[in-house]
PDB file of C-alpha atoms in Angstrom:
ATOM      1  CA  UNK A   1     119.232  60.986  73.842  1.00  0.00           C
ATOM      2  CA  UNK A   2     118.706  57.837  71.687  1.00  0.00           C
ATOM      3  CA  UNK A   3     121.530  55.497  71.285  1.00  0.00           C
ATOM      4  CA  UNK A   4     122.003  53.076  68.328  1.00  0.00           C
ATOM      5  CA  UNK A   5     123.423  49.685  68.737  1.00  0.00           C
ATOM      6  CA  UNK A   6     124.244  47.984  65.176  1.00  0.00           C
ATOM      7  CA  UNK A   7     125.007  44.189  64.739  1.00  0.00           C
ATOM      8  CA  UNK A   8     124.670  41.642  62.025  1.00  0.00           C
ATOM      9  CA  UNK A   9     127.484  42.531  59.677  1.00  0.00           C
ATOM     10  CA  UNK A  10     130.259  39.685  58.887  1.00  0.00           C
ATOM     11  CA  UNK A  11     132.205  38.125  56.084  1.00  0.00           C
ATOM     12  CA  UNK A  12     130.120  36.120  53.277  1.00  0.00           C
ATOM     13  CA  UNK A  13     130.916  34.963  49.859  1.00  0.00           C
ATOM     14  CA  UNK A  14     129.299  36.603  46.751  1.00  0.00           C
ATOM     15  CA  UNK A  15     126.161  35.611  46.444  1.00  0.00           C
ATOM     16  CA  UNK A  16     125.226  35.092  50.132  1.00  0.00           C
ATOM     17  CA  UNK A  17     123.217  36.594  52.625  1.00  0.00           C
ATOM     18  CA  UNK A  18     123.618  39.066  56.054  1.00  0.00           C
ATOM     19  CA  UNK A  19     121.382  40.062  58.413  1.00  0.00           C
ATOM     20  CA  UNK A  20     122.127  43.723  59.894  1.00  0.00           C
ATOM     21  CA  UNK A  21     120.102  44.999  63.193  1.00  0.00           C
ATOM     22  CA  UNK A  22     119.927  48.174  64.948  1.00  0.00           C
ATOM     23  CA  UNK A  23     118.445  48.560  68.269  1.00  0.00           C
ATOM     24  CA  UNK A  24     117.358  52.217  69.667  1.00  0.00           C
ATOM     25  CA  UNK A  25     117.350  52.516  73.272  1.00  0.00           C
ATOM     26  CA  UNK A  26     116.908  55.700  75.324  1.00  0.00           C
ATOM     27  CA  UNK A  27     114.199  57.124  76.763  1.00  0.00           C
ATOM     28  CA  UNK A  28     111.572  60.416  75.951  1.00  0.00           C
ATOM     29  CA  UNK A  29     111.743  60.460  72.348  1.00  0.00           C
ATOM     30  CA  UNK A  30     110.015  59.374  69.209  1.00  0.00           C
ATOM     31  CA  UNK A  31     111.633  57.377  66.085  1.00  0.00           C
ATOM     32  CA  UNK A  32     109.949  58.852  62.577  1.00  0.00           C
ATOM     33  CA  UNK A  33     112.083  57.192  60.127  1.00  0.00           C
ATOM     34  CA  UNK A  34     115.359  54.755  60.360  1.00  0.00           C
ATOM     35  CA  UNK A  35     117.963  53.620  57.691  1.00  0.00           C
ATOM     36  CA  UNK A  36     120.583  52.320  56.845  1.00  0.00           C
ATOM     37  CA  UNK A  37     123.263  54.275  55.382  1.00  0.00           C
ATOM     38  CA  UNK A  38     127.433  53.070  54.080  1.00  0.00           C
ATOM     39  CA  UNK A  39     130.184  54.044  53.272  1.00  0.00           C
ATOM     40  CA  UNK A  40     132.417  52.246  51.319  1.00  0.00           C
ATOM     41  CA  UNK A  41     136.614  52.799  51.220  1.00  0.00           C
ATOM     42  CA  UNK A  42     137.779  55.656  49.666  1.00  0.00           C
ATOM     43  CA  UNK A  43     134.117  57.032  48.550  1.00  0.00           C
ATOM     44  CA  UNK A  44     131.304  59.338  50.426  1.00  0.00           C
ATOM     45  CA  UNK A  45     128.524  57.873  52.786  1.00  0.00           C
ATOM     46  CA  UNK A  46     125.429  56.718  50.818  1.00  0.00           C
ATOM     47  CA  UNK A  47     121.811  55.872  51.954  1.00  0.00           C
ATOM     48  CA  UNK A  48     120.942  51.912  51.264  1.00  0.00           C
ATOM     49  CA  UNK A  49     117.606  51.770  52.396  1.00  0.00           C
ATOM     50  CA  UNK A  50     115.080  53.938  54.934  1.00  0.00           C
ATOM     51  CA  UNK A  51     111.588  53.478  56.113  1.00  0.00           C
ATOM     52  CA  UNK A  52     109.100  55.580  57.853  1.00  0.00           C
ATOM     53  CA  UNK A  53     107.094  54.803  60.853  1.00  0.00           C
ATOM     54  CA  UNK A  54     104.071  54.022  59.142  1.00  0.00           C
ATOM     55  CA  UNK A  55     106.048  51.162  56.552  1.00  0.00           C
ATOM     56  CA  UNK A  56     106.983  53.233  53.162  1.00  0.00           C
ATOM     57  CA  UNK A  57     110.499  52.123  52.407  1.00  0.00           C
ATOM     58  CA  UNK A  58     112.963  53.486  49.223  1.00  0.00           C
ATOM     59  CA  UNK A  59     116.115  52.200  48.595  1.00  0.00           C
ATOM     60  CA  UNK A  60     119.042  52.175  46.877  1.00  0.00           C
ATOM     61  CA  UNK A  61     119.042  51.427  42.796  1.00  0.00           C
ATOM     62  CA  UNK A  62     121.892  49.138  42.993  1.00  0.00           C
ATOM     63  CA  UNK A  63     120.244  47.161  46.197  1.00  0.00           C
ATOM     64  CA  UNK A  64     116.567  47.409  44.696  1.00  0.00           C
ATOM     65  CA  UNK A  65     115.393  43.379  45.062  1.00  0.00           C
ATOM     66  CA  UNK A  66     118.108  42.184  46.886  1.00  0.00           C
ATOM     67  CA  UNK A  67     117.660  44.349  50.181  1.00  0.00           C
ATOM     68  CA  UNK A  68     115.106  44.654  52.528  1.00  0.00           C
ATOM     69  CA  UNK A  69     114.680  47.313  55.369  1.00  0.00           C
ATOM     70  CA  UNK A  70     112.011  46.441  58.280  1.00  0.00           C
ATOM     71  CA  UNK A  71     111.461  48.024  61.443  1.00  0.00           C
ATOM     72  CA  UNK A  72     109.384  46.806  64.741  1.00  0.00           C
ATOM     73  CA  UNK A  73     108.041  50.089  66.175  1.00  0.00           C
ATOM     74  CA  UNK A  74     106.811  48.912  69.323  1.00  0.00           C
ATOM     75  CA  UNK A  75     110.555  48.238  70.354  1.00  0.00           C
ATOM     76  CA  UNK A  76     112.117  50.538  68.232  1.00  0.00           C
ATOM     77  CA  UNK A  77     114.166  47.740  66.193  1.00  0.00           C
ATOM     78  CA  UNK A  78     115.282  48.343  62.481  1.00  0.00           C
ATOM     79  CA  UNK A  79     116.600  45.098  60.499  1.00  0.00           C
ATOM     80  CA  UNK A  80     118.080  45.272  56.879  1.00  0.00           C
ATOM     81  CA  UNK A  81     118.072  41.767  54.749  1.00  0.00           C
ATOM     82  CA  UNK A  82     120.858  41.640  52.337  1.00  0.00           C
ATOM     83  CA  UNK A  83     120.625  38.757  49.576  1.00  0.00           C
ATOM     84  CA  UNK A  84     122.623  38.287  46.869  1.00  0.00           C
ATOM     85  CA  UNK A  85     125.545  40.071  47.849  1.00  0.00           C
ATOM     86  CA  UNK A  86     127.835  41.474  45.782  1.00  0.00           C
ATOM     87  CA  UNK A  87     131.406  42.643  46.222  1.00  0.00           C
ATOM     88  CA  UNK A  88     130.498  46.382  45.634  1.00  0.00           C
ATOM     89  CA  UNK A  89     128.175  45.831  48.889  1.00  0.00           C
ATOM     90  CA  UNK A  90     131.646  45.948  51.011  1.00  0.00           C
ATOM     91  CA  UNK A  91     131.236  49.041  53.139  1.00  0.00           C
ATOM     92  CA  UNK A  92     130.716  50.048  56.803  1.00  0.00           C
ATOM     93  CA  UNK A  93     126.927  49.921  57.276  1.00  0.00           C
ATOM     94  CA  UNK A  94     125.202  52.948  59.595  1.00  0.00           C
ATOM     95  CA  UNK A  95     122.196  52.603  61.119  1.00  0.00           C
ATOM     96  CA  UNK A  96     120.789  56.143  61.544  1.00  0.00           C
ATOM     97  CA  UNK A  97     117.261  57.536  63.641  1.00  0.00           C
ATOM     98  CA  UNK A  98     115.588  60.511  63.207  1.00  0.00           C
ATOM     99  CA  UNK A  99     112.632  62.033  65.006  1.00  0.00           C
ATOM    100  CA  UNK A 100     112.106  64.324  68.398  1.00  0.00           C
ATOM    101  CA  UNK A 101     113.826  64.528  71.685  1.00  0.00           C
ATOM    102  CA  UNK A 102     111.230  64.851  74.098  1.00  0.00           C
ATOM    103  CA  UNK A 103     113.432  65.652  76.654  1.00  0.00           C
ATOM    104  CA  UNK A 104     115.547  68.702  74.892  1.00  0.00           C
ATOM    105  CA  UNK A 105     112.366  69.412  72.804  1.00  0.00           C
ATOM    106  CA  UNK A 106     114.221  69.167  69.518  1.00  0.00           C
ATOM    107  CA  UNK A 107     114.377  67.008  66.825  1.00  0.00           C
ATOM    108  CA  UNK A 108     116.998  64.302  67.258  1.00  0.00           C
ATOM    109  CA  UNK A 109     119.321  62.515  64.692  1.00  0.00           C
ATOM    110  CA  UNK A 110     121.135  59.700  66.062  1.00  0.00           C
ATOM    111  CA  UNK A 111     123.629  57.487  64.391  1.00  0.00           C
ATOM    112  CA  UNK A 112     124.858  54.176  65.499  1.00  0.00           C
ATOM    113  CA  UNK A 113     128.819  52.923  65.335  1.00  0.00           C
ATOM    114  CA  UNK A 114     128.826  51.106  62.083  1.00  0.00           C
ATOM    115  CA  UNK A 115     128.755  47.464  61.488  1.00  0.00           C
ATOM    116  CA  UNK A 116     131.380  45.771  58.842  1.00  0.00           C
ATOM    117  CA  UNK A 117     130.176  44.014  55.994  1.00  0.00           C
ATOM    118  CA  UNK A 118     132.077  42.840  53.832  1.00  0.00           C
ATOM    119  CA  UNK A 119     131.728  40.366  50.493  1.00  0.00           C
ATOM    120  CA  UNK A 120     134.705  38.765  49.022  1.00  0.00           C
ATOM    121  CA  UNK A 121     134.579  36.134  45.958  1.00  0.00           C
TER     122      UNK A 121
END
């Protein structure tokens, strides 16, 4: 079982910056790829950024040079940059894990609680 633990998310003015983090903790499993995923009132959950354990990272169009998704493997930490922000960026921000359960010897795909971001002019 892998739990997520999200932080970072806030209140900024258009324009300015966040910091999201998402710590995995657990133990007997393996992390392939993390992202970040939102979901914004009254519209479906979209992916915002992801990255696989050996660095290749897509994103979002509308997030493309203003984002950036790292992760730390060693301690299983995934952080998301947000510059620039806009008020269309105002959603709850998911920080999801995907890779195998050691343990129940299946694959796993965790999500974490959701951190609040939201922009305002």
């Amino acid at each position: 079982q892998v739990r997520l633990t999200e932080s970072g998310g806030g209140q900024v003015q258009t324009g300015g910056s966040l910091r999201l983090s998402c710590a995995a903790s657990g133990s007997n499993f393996r992390i392939d790829e993390m992202g970040w995923y939102r979901r914004a009132p009254g519209k479906q959950r979209e992916l915002v950024a992801r990255i696989v354990r050996g660095g290749n990272a897509e994103y979002l169009d509308s997030v493309k040079g203003r984002f950036t998704i790292s992760r730390e493997n060693a301690n299983n930490m995934l952080t998301l940059q947000m510059n620039s922000l806009k008020s269309e960026d105002t959603a709850l921000y998911y920080c999801n894990a995907e890779g195998w359960d050691y343990y129940a010897s299946r694959r796993l795909n965790s999500w974490g609680q959701g951190t609040q971001v939201t922009v305002s002019s």
